[in-house]
Short mmCIF file of C-alpha atoms and ligand atoms in Angstrom, two decimals:
data_model
loop_
_atom_site.label_atom_id
_atom_site.label_comp_id
_atom_site.label_asym_id
_atom_site.label_seq_id
_atom_site.Cartn_x
_atom_site.Cartn_y
_atom_site.Cartn_z
CA MET Q 1 89.32 -9.13 241.21
CA ASP Q 2 91.00 -7.55 244.07
CA TRP Q 3 91.94 -4.35 242.34
CA ALA Q 4 88.62 -3.19 243.61
CA PHE Q 5 89.53 -0.96 245.65
CA HIS Q 6 90.72 1.29 248.28
CA GLY Q 7 87.64 3.43 248.05
CA GLU Q 8 85.95 1.59 250.85
CA GLY Q 9 86.12 2.37 254.54
CA GLY Q 10 87.20 5.94 254.02
CA ASP Q 11 85.60 7.35 257.13
CA GLU Q 12 88.88 8.71 258.36
CA PHE Q 13 88.54 11.31 255.62
CA ALA Q 14 85.14 12.54 256.75
CA VAL Q 15 84.90 16.27 257.24
CA LYS Q 16 83.33 17.55 260.41
CA ASN Q 17 79.61 18.22 260.03
CA GLU Q 18 79.59 17.05 256.43
CA ASP Q 19 76.35 15.18 257.05
CA ALA Q 20 74.72 18.40 258.14
CA VAL Q 21 75.21 19.85 254.68
CA ILE Q 22 71.81 18.91 253.43
CA GLU Q 23 70.19 19.90 250.22
CA THR Q 24 67.95 22.54 251.68
CA PHE Q 25 69.69 25.63 250.44
CA ARG Q 26 67.87 27.61 247.88
CA ALA Q 27 69.79 26.83 244.73
CA ALA Q 28 71.02 29.28 242.15
CA GLY Q 29 68.49 30.96 239.85
CA PRO Q 30 65.96 29.11 237.66
CA ALA Q 31 68.07 29.22 234.50
CA SER Q 32 71.05 27.75 236.35
CA ILE Q 33 68.87 24.99 237.78
CA GLN Q 34 67.49 24.19 234.36
CA GLU Q 35 70.95 24.13 232.76
CA PHE Q 36 72.23 21.88 235.50
CA ALA Q 37 69.35 19.46 235.03
CA HIS Q 38 70.12 19.47 231.33
CA ALA Q 39 73.82 18.97 232.03
CA ARG Q 40 73.12 15.93 234.17
CA ARG Q 41 71.54 14.22 231.19
CA VAL Q 42 74.65 14.54 229.06
CA LEU Q 43 77.69 15.22 231.29
CA ALA Q 44 78.51 12.66 233.95
CA GLY Q 45 77.24 14.21 237.18
CA GLY Q 46 76.53 17.37 235.19
CA VAL Q 47 80.16 18.44 235.41
CA ASP Q 48 83.68 17.94 234.08
CA SER Q 49 85.21 18.08 237.54
CA PRO Q 50 83.41 16.88 240.70
CA VAL Q 51 83.83 20.01 242.81
CA ARG Q 52 81.77 21.97 240.28
CA ALA Q 53 78.66 20.03 241.33
CA GLY Q 54 78.71 21.81 244.69
CA LYS Q 55 78.18 18.78 246.93
CA PRO Q 56 80.22 20.19 249.82
CA VAL Q 57 77.88 23.19 249.95
CA GLY Q 58 74.66 21.28 249.37
CA MET Q 59 73.62 23.11 246.23
CA HIS Q 60 74.51 23.41 242.60
CA PRO Q 61 76.69 26.45 242.09
CA PRO Q 62 75.52 28.93 239.50
CA VAL Q 63 76.05 27.91 235.88
CA LEU Q 64 78.36 30.54 234.46
CA CYS Q 65 78.05 32.10 231.03
CA ALA Q 66 80.59 34.91 231.00
CA ALA Q 67 83.58 36.23 232.93
CA ARG Q 68 85.12 39.70 232.66
CA GLY Q 69 87.67 41.33 234.88
CA SER Q 70 86.86 40.42 238.47
CA HIS Q 71 83.26 39.48 237.70
CA VAL Q 72 81.37 36.43 236.47
CA THR Q 73 77.80 36.28 235.17
CA ASP Q 74 75.51 33.30 235.58
CA ALA Q 75 72.80 31.83 233.39
CA ASP Q 76 70.21 34.00 235.14
CA GLY Q 77 72.15 37.14 234.33
CA ARG Q 78 73.28 37.58 237.93
CA ASP Q 79 76.62 39.23 238.40
CA TYR Q 80 79.13 38.19 241.07
CA ILE Q 81 82.55 39.34 242.22
CA ASP Q 82 84.62 36.24 241.59
CA TYR Q 83 87.13 34.70 244.00
CA LEU Q 84 86.95 31.19 242.62
CA CYS Q 85 88.81 32.44 239.58
CA ALA Q 86 88.65 29.03 237.92
CA TYR Q 87 90.60 27.47 240.83
CA GLY Q 88 93.71 29.50 240.18
CA PRO Q 89 94.58 30.27 236.56
CA VAL Q 90 93.15 33.78 236.53
CA LEU Q 91 95.76 36.28 237.67
CA LEU Q 92 95.25 39.31 235.42
CA GLY Q 93 91.48 39.03 235.53
CA HIS Q 94 89.00 37.33 233.22
CA ALA Q 95 89.10 38.11 229.50
CA ASP Q 96 92.19 40.28 229.83
CA ALA Q 97 92.39 42.37 226.65
CA SER Q 98 96.07 41.75 225.91
CA VAL Q 99 95.80 37.99 226.49
CA SER Q 100 92.66 37.80 224.34
CA ALA Q 101 94.33 39.77 221.53
CA ALA Q 102 97.37 37.49 221.64
CA ILE Q 103 95.17 34.41 221.43
CA SER Q 104 93.23 35.81 218.47
CA ALA Q 105 96.40 36.74 216.61
CA ALA Q 106 97.87 33.29 217.20
CA ALA Q 107 94.67 31.57 216.12
CA ALA Q 108 94.83 33.35 212.79
CA ASN Q 109 98.25 31.79 212.29
CA GLY Q 110 97.28 28.19 213.00
CA ALA Q 111 96.10 26.71 216.27
CA VAL Q 112 98.30 23.64 216.41
CA PHE Q 113 101.39 22.56 214.47
CA GLY Q 114 102.60 19.26 215.87
CA ALA Q 115 106.14 20.59 215.54
CA THR Q 116 108.54 22.67 217.55
CA HIS Q 117 107.94 26.37 216.94
CA PRO Q 118 110.02 29.44 217.79
CA SER Q 119 107.51 30.94 220.16
CA GLU Q 120 107.57 27.98 222.54
CA VAL Q 121 111.37 28.04 222.58
CA ARG Q 122 111.25 31.72 223.56
CA LEU Q 123 108.66 30.93 226.21
CA ALA Q 124 110.82 28.19 227.71
CA GLU Q 125 113.73 30.64 227.87
CA ARG Q 126 111.53 33.23 229.50
CA ILE Q 127 110.31 30.78 232.12
CA ARG Q 128 113.83 29.60 232.88
CA ARG Q 129 114.94 33.16 233.46
CA HIS Q 130 112.42 33.38 236.29
CA LEU Q 131 112.72 29.79 237.51
CA PRO Q 132 116.39 28.97 237.00
CA SER Q 133 115.98 25.54 238.61
CA MET Q 134 114.12 24.57 235.41
CA GLU Q 135 117.29 24.12 233.37
CA LEU Q 136 115.39 22.04 230.84
CA LEU Q 137 111.66 21.91 230.62
CA ARG Q 138 108.85 20.54 228.57
CA PHE Q 139 105.35 21.86 227.94
CA VAL Q 140 102.21 19.85 228.57
CA SER Q 141 98.56 20.90 228.75
CA THR Q 142 97.52 20.31 232.38
CA GLY Q 143 98.87 20.17 235.89
CA THR Q 144 97.96 16.50 236.08
CA GLU Q 145 100.22 15.71 233.14
CA SER Q 146 102.95 17.87 234.53
CA CYS Q 147 103.09 16.06 237.89
CA MET Q 148 102.63 12.63 236.35
CA SER Q 149 105.50 13.27 233.93
CA ALA Q 150 107.81 14.66 236.60
CA ILE Q 151 107.28 11.52 238.63
CA ARG Q 152 108.04 9.23 235.71
CA VAL Q 153 111.23 11.15 235.03
CA ALA Q 154 112.24 10.95 238.69
CA ARG Q 155 111.68 7.20 238.73
CA SER Q 156 113.73 6.62 235.64
CA PHE Q 157 116.56 8.85 236.82
CA THR Q 158 116.80 7.31 240.29
CA ARG Q 159 115.88 3.77 239.25
CA ARG Q 160 113.58 3.69 242.27
CA HIS Q 161 109.81 3.26 242.56
CA LYS Q 162 108.37 4.86 245.65
CA ILE Q 163 107.00 8.38 245.86
CA VAL Q 164 106.48 10.31 249.08
CA ARG Q 165 103.62 12.79 249.07
CA PHE Q 166 101.44 14.55 251.62
CA THR Q 167 97.78 14.28 252.52
CA GLY Q 168 95.80 17.35 251.56
CA ASN Q 169 98.22 18.25 248.77
CA TYR Q 170 96.80 17.80 245.29
CA HIS Q 171 98.89 16.84 242.28
CA GLY Q 172 96.23 16.09 239.70
CA HIS Q 173 94.22 12.96 239.17
CA CYS Q 174 96.66 10.35 237.92
CA ASP Q 175 96.34 7.03 239.78
CA GLU Q 176 99.17 7.46 242.21
CA MET Q 177 98.42 11.05 243.09
CA ILE Q 178 94.72 11.04 243.75
CA PHE Q 179 94.01 9.10 246.94
CA SER Q 180 94.25 11.01 250.25
CA ALA Q 181 94.73 14.15 248.23
CA GLY Q 182 93.21 17.52 248.96
CA ALA Q 183 90.86 19.88 247.19
CA SER Q 184 87.93 18.44 245.32
CA SER Q 185 89.14 14.88 245.74
CA ASN Q 186 88.44 15.31 249.42
CA SER Q 187 85.45 13.05 249.75
CA ASN Q 188 84.83 9.53 250.89
CA ALA Q 189 83.63 8.42 247.51
CA THR Q 190 86.75 9.34 245.63
CA ILE Q 191 89.50 8.31 247.96
CA ALA Q 192 90.98 5.59 245.80
CA ALA Q 193 88.27 3.85 243.85
CA GLY Q 194 89.66 2.61 240.56
CA ILE Q 195 93.23 2.66 241.79
CA THR Q 196 95.12 -0.63 241.88
CA PRO Q 197 96.85 -1.77 245.06
CA ALA Q 198 100.04 -1.83 242.99
CA ALA Q 199 99.74 1.88 242.25
CA ALA Q 200 98.78 2.74 245.82
CA GLY Q 201 101.59 0.56 247.16
CA ASN Q 202 104.16 2.73 245.42
CA VAL Q 203 103.13 5.80 247.34
CA ILE Q 204 103.91 6.76 250.91
CA THR Q 205 101.44 9.40 252.09
CA LEU Q 206 102.42 11.42 255.11
CA SER Q 207 101.11 14.44 256.96
CA TYR Q 208 102.18 17.86 255.60
CA ASN Q 209 104.53 19.91 257.76
CA ASP Q 210 105.69 16.83 259.68
CA LEU Q 211 109.38 16.49 258.94
CA ALA Q 212 109.84 13.77 261.55
CA ALA Q 213 107.39 11.57 259.64
CA VAL Q 214 109.42 12.05 256.46
CA ALA Q 215 112.65 11.24 258.32
CA ALA Q 216 111.06 8.07 259.69
CA ALA Q 217 109.82 7.04 256.24
CA PHE Q 218 113.27 7.65 254.79
CA ALA Q 219 114.86 5.63 257.59
CA GLU Q 220 112.76 2.68 256.51
CA HIS Q 221 112.41 3.16 252.75
CA GLY Q 222 115.01 5.78 251.84
CA HIS Q 223 116.79 3.55 249.33
CA GLU Q 224 113.47 2.97 247.50
CA VAL Q 225 112.21 6.55 247.32
CA ALA Q 226 112.48 8.13 243.87
CA ALA Q 227 110.99 11.48 244.83
CA VAL Q 228 109.18 13.59 247.34
CA ILE Q 229 106.47 15.68 245.70
CA VAL Q 230 105.10 18.62 247.65
CA GLU Q 231 103.19 21.85 247.26
CA PRO Q 232 105.77 24.21 248.81
CA VAL Q 233 102.83 26.40 249.80
CA CYS Q 234 99.72 24.27 249.89
CA ALA Q 235 96.44 25.69 248.61
CA ASN Q 236 94.39 22.51 248.41
CA MET Q 237 93.33 22.09 252.04
CA GLY Q 238 92.63 25.72 252.54
CA LEU Q 239 95.85 27.69 252.53
CA VAL Q 240 98.71 26.16 254.51
CA LEU Q 241 102.17 27.64 254.71
CA PRO Q 242 105.17 25.43 255.36
CA ILE Q 243 106.51 25.72 258.89
CA ASP Q 244 110.03 27.06 259.34
CA GLY Q 245 112.63 24.56 258.21
CA TYR Q 246 110.16 22.17 256.61
CA LEU Q 247 111.13 22.66 252.97
CA ASP Q 248 114.85 22.88 253.84
CA GLY Q 249 114.38 19.68 255.79
CA LEU Q 250 112.81 17.93 252.81
CA ARG Q 251 115.70 19.10 250.67
CA ARG Q 252 118.22 17.70 253.16
CA LEU Q 253 116.46 14.35 253.51
CA CYS Q 254 116.21 13.98 249.73
CA ASP Q 255 119.89 14.81 249.30
CA ARG Q 256 120.89 12.29 251.93
CA SER Q 257 118.94 9.46 250.35
CA GLY Q 258 119.41 10.29 246.68
CA ALA Q 259 115.71 11.01 246.16
CA LEU Q 260 114.60 13.96 244.05
CA LEU Q 261 112.57 16.85 245.40
CA ILE Q 262 109.63 17.88 243.19
CA PHE Q 263 107.94 21.20 243.85
CA ASP Q 264 104.39 21.24 242.60
CA GLU Q 265 103.99 24.92 241.82
CA ILE Q 266 100.90 24.50 239.69
CA ILE Q 267 99.17 27.07 241.90
CA THR Q 268 102.12 29.08 243.22
CA GLY Q 269 104.03 29.40 239.93
CA PHE Q 270 103.76 33.03 238.75
CA ARG Q 271 101.21 33.68 241.52
CA LEU Q 272 103.55 34.16 244.47
CA GLY Q 273 105.82 36.19 242.23
CA LEU Q 274 107.78 35.68 239.01
CA GLY Q 275 110.05 33.24 240.85
CA GLY Q 276 107.19 31.28 242.42
CA ALA Q 277 107.36 29.60 245.81
CA GLN Q 278 110.94 28.52 245.24
CA ALA Q 279 112.13 32.11 245.17
CA TRP Q 280 110.01 32.84 248.22
CA CYS Q 281 111.46 29.97 250.28
CA SER Q 282 114.95 29.88 248.72
CA VAL Q 283 114.91 26.11 248.44
CA LYS Q 284 115.91 24.61 245.12
CA SER Q 285 113.90 21.70 243.80
CA ASP Q 286 115.23 19.10 241.38
CA LEU Q 287 112.02 19.21 239.36
CA THR Q 288 109.24 21.77 239.24
CA CYS Q 289 105.69 21.63 237.92
CA ILE Q 290 103.93 24.81 236.81
CA GLY Q 291 100.57 25.39 235.14
CA LYS Q 292 97.38 27.33 235.92
CA VAL Q 293 98.46 31.01 235.89
CA LEU Q 294 101.01 30.40 233.12
CA GLY Q 295 98.42 30.24 230.32
CA GLY Q 296 96.39 33.29 231.27
CA GLY Q 297 93.35 30.98 231.27
CA LEU Q 298 94.40 28.64 228.48
CA PRO Q 299 95.56 25.08 229.18
CA ILE Q 300 99.32 25.04 229.30
CA ALA Q 301 101.58 23.61 231.98
CA ALA Q 302 105.21 22.59 232.13
CA PHE Q 303 107.57 20.41 234.08
CA GLY Q 304 111.29 20.79 234.23
CA GLY Q 305 114.39 20.87 236.34
CA ARG Q 306 117.97 19.69 236.46
CA ALA Q 307 119.35 19.12 232.97
CA ASP Q 308 120.85 15.75 233.94
CA VAL Q 309 117.48 14.59 235.27
CA MET Q 310 115.42 15.90 232.34
CA SER Q 311 117.82 14.25 229.92
CA VAL Q 312 116.19 10.89 230.63
CA LEU Q 313 113.34 12.02 228.36
CA ALA Q 314 113.15 10.58 224.86
CA PRO Q 315 114.53 11.16 222.30
CA ASP Q 316 117.77 11.72 224.26
CA GLY Q 317 116.83 9.26 226.97
CA GLU Q 318 114.52 6.35 227.56
CA VAL Q 319 111.40 7.91 229.12
CA PHE Q 320 108.46 8.48 226.84
CA GLN Q 321 106.28 11.49 227.40
CA GLY Q 322 104.45 13.55 224.82
CA GLY Q 323 101.22 15.26 223.82
CA THR Q 324 99.40 16.31 220.66
CA PHE Q 325 98.49 19.71 222.11
CA SER Q 326 101.65 20.27 224.14
CA GLY Q 327 103.13 23.69 223.50
CA ASN Q 328 100.38 24.64 221.07
CA PRO Q 329 100.73 28.17 219.68
CA LEU Q 330 97.54 29.56 221.21
CA CYS Q 331 98.47 28.66 224.75
CA VAL Q 332 102.04 29.76 224.20
CA ALA Q 333 100.87 33.13 222.87
CA ALA Q 334 98.63 33.58 225.91
CA ALA Q 335 101.57 32.77 228.19
CA HIS Q 336 103.77 35.33 226.45
CA ALA Q 337 101.07 37.97 226.85
CA LEU Q 338 100.79 37.12 230.54
CA LEU Q 339 104.54 37.37 231.05
CA ASP Q 340 104.67 40.65 229.10
CA ARG Q 341 102.37 42.10 231.71
CA LEU Q 342 104.10 40.58 234.73
CA GLU Q 343 107.56 41.57 233.57
CA GLY Q 344 106.44 44.98 232.36
CA ASP Q 345 104.83 46.14 235.57
CA PRO Q 346 107.42 46.39 238.35
CA THR Q 347 104.78 46.83 241.05
CA PHE Q 348 102.38 44.17 239.79
CA TYR Q 349 102.88 41.71 242.64
CA GLU Q 350 103.22 44.39 245.27
CA ASP Q 351 99.93 46.01 244.25
CA LEU Q 352 98.15 42.68 244.13
CA SER Q 353 99.52 41.68 247.51
CA ALA Q 354 98.43 44.98 249.03
CA LYS Q 355 94.88 44.47 247.75
CA SER Q 356 94.86 40.90 249.03
CA SER Q 357 96.11 42.03 252.44
CA GLN Q 358 93.26 44.50 252.54
CA LEU Q 359 90.81 41.69 251.89
CA ALA Q 360 92.46 39.48 254.52
CA ALA Q 361 92.46 42.27 257.10
CA GLY Q 362 88.81 43.06 256.38
CA ALA Q 363 87.86 39.41 256.73
CA LYS Q 364 89.78 39.13 259.99
CA ALA Q 365 88.08 42.19 261.46
CA ALA Q 366 84.64 40.97 260.34
CA LEU Q 367 85.24 37.56 261.90
CA GLU Q 368 86.47 39.09 265.13
CA ASP Q 369 83.49 41.42 265.31
CA ALA Q 370 81.24 38.39 264.84
CA GLY Q 371 83.02 36.72 267.75
CA LEU Q 372 84.61 34.08 265.54
CA ALA Q 373 88.27 33.35 266.22
CA TYR Q 374 89.01 31.86 262.83
CA PRO Q 375 92.52 32.58 261.62
CA VAL Q 376 92.81 34.29 258.23
CA VAL Q 377 95.82 33.27 256.17
CA GLN Q 378 97.18 35.16 253.18
CA ILE Q 379 100.20 34.94 250.94
CA ALA Q 380 100.48 37.10 247.83
CA SER Q 381 97.07 36.95 246.12
CA ILE Q 382 95.77 33.89 247.95
CA VAL Q 383 93.45 34.51 250.90
CA ASP Q 384 91.78 31.91 253.08
CA PHE Q 385 90.03 31.19 256.31
CA MET Q 386 88.36 28.02 257.44
CA PHE Q 387 85.56 27.53 259.91
CA ARG Q 388 87.77 26.40 262.75
CA THR Q 389 89.33 28.19 265.68
CA GLY Q 390 92.90 28.12 266.93
CA GLU Q 391 96.17 28.67 265.17
CA PRO Q 392 96.26 28.49 261.38
CA HIS Q 393 96.07 24.83 260.48
CA ARG Q 394 99.23 23.06 259.43
CA ASP Q 395 97.96 19.82 257.98
CA TYR Q 396 95.04 17.97 256.51
CA ALA Q 397 93.83 16.51 259.80
CA ALA Q 398 93.30 20.02 261.15
CA ALA Q 399 91.72 21.18 257.86
CA ARG Q 400 89.16 18.41 258.19
CA GLU Q 401 88.12 19.66 261.62
CA SER Q 402 86.58 22.67 259.92
CA ASP Q 403 82.84 23.01 260.11
CA ALA Q 404 81.55 22.07 256.65
CA ALA Q 405 77.94 22.98 257.38
CA ALA Q 406 78.92 26.48 258.50
CA TYR Q 407 80.94 26.95 255.32
CA ALA Q 408 77.99 25.79 253.24
CA ARG Q 409 75.76 28.40 254.90
CA PHE Q 410 78.46 31.00 254.37
CA TYR Q 411 78.90 30.10 250.71
CA HIS Q 412 75.20 30.48 250.18
CA ALA Q 413 74.97 33.75 252.10
CA MET Q 414 77.84 35.22 250.08
CA LEU Q 415 76.35 34.10 246.79
CA GLU Q 416 73.12 35.83 247.72
CA ARG Q 417 75.16 38.99 248.28
CA GLY Q 418 76.88 38.79 244.91
CA ILE Q 419 80.15 37.11 245.90
CA HIS Q 420 81.24 33.97 244.09
CA LEU Q 421 83.40 31.68 246.24
CA ALA Q 422 84.60 28.12 245.75
CA PRO Q 423 81.90 25.57 246.55
CA SER Q 424 84.23 23.79 248.96
CA GLN Q 425 86.05 24.93 252.04
CA MET Q 426 89.20 23.08 250.95
CA GLU Q 427 89.67 25.67 248.21
CA VAL Q 428 90.94 29.22 248.66
CA MET Q 429 90.12 32.74 247.46
CA PHE Q 430 92.15 34.05 244.54
CA VAL Q 431 92.51 37.79 244.04
CA THR Q 432 93.39 39.12 240.58
CA ALA Q 433 94.80 42.32 239.17
CA ALA Q 434 91.29 43.12 237.98
CA HIS Q 435 89.80 43.19 241.49
CA THR Q 436 89.28 46.79 242.48
CA GLU Q 437 89.32 48.37 245.92
CA GLU Q 438 85.60 48.76 245.50
CA ASP Q 439 85.29 45.00 244.90
CA VAL Q 440 87.25 44.33 248.06
CA GLY Q 441 85.12 46.79 250.03
CA ARG Q 442 81.91 45.22 248.76
CA THR Q 443 83.23 41.77 249.59
CA ILE Q 444 84.06 42.73 253.17
CA ALA Q 445 80.64 44.35 253.60
CA ALA Q 446 78.98 41.19 252.28
CA LEU Q 447 81.09 39.09 254.61
CA ARG Q 448 80.00 41.18 257.59
CA GLU Q 449 76.37 40.85 256.63
CA ALA Q 450 76.69 37.12 256.02
CA LEU Q 451 78.32 36.60 259.40
CA ARG Q 452 75.63 38.73 261.04
CA ALA Q 453 73.05 36.47 259.46
CA GLY Q 454 74.37 33.87 261.88
CA ILE Q 455 75.94 31.31 259.60
CA ALA Q 456 78.47 29.99 262.09
N1 PMP I 1 98.79 20.48 241.32
C1 PMP I 1 98.18 21.41 242.05
C2 PMP I 1 98.88 22.02 243.21
C3 PMP I 1 96.87 21.80 241.74
O1 PMP I 1 96.23 22.69 242.51
C4 PMP I 1 96.23 21.21 240.62
C5 PMP I 1 94.80 21.59 240.21
N2 PMP I 1 94.01 22.11 241.18
C6 PMP I 1 96.93 20.26 239.88
C7 PMP I 1 98.21 19.92 240.24
C8 PMP I 1 96.30 19.60 238.68
O2 PMP I 1 96.16 20.52 237.65
P1 PMP I 1 95.11 20.29 236.47
O3 PMP I 1 93.74 20.44 237.07
O4 PMP I 1 95.46 21.34 235.47
O5 PMP I 1 95.33 18.91 235.95
#
């Protein structure tokens, strides 16, 4: 059968020095090691998501048992300041009291109805107030579903098949979105195994921030392209900001060809501000995907956009999309509690940004003092640097030039000093409202020590 596979010959996706990340690091504590060994006997690979196994850093990350505020606690009772923050959903901090209370109250009233309920209608209205491009929307449970559904809608609306997306962006793990993607899918083994040539053939993958490449693709395939899907600010190959004119350019090219523009704001939605990346860049998408932060830690996501486009969805239109747990009252209640806080605190984003800038500035100074000219990038509460010199990287090719072995040593050195980072350099640091100035100070001190220990 020749639907086996595009997973072979993926060397072009190798990360610099990846081979040097060998399993010699002292792993997490004994209880974590034991739990992981146990996990491997019952969970495939010991995890529910590959990045959690820690391969890029050559060790199993700590097994976590509790999370409160800006801290997480592992199976050995060790406490860490957390910047992984579950890969993005945590904005207020772990176990936020108001979110937890809202979840408990909702649970007492029934966890799932299988019917429209008033609270989800109010939530949709609330979201639309902040993201007016989402004229009609629909709730789902995960970012993967959100992106997959937006694409199906775009295809039906345009009556076209092809999707343009960008290497190093990540839009969940549905067949057409997963190969050459960023984040935890960034490994040779998972490039496209299990994906049919038919699915891969519907997707044009281009380099991020390269408008000329998109123009060239449109010149050849413009009449076949249903949509361009993009992270308007990309946080899945480290943190990459769009260059000036890039998002406007995508908008223009889509308009010219009749393709739809889909903003994947699963990370940026409610993290860059109440209006997300689209308010920040002033470019209007036809469809938008949000998730992560929205649920205050619970699994809720949404996709939505132009009313004429969203009207293709059944029952009004012909496109099927649905979900048993979509819009369930617990997640909706958590989202309301989150929005209560964001809307009720006029300096919320400003304060969080200021704290994040402090972290970024501290990291920059520490790197400079260590003689390392690695650019530090920050937007709102996302902070990142990769182990590579030069200007901030603009695409996946540059992200892959980063020194993976140095990051692995750094990850380990930080963990030893009580700082919990993502076990992959392709991920970023997330700061929450619960991080204190003291946390930031301790983190910078740990960073200085780790760099002094000669990790790079
Ligand atoms: N889009 C983006 C930009 C993401 O970062 C992610 C998850 N990292 C997804 C989509 C998929 O979301 P989920 O893991 O909830 O399916």
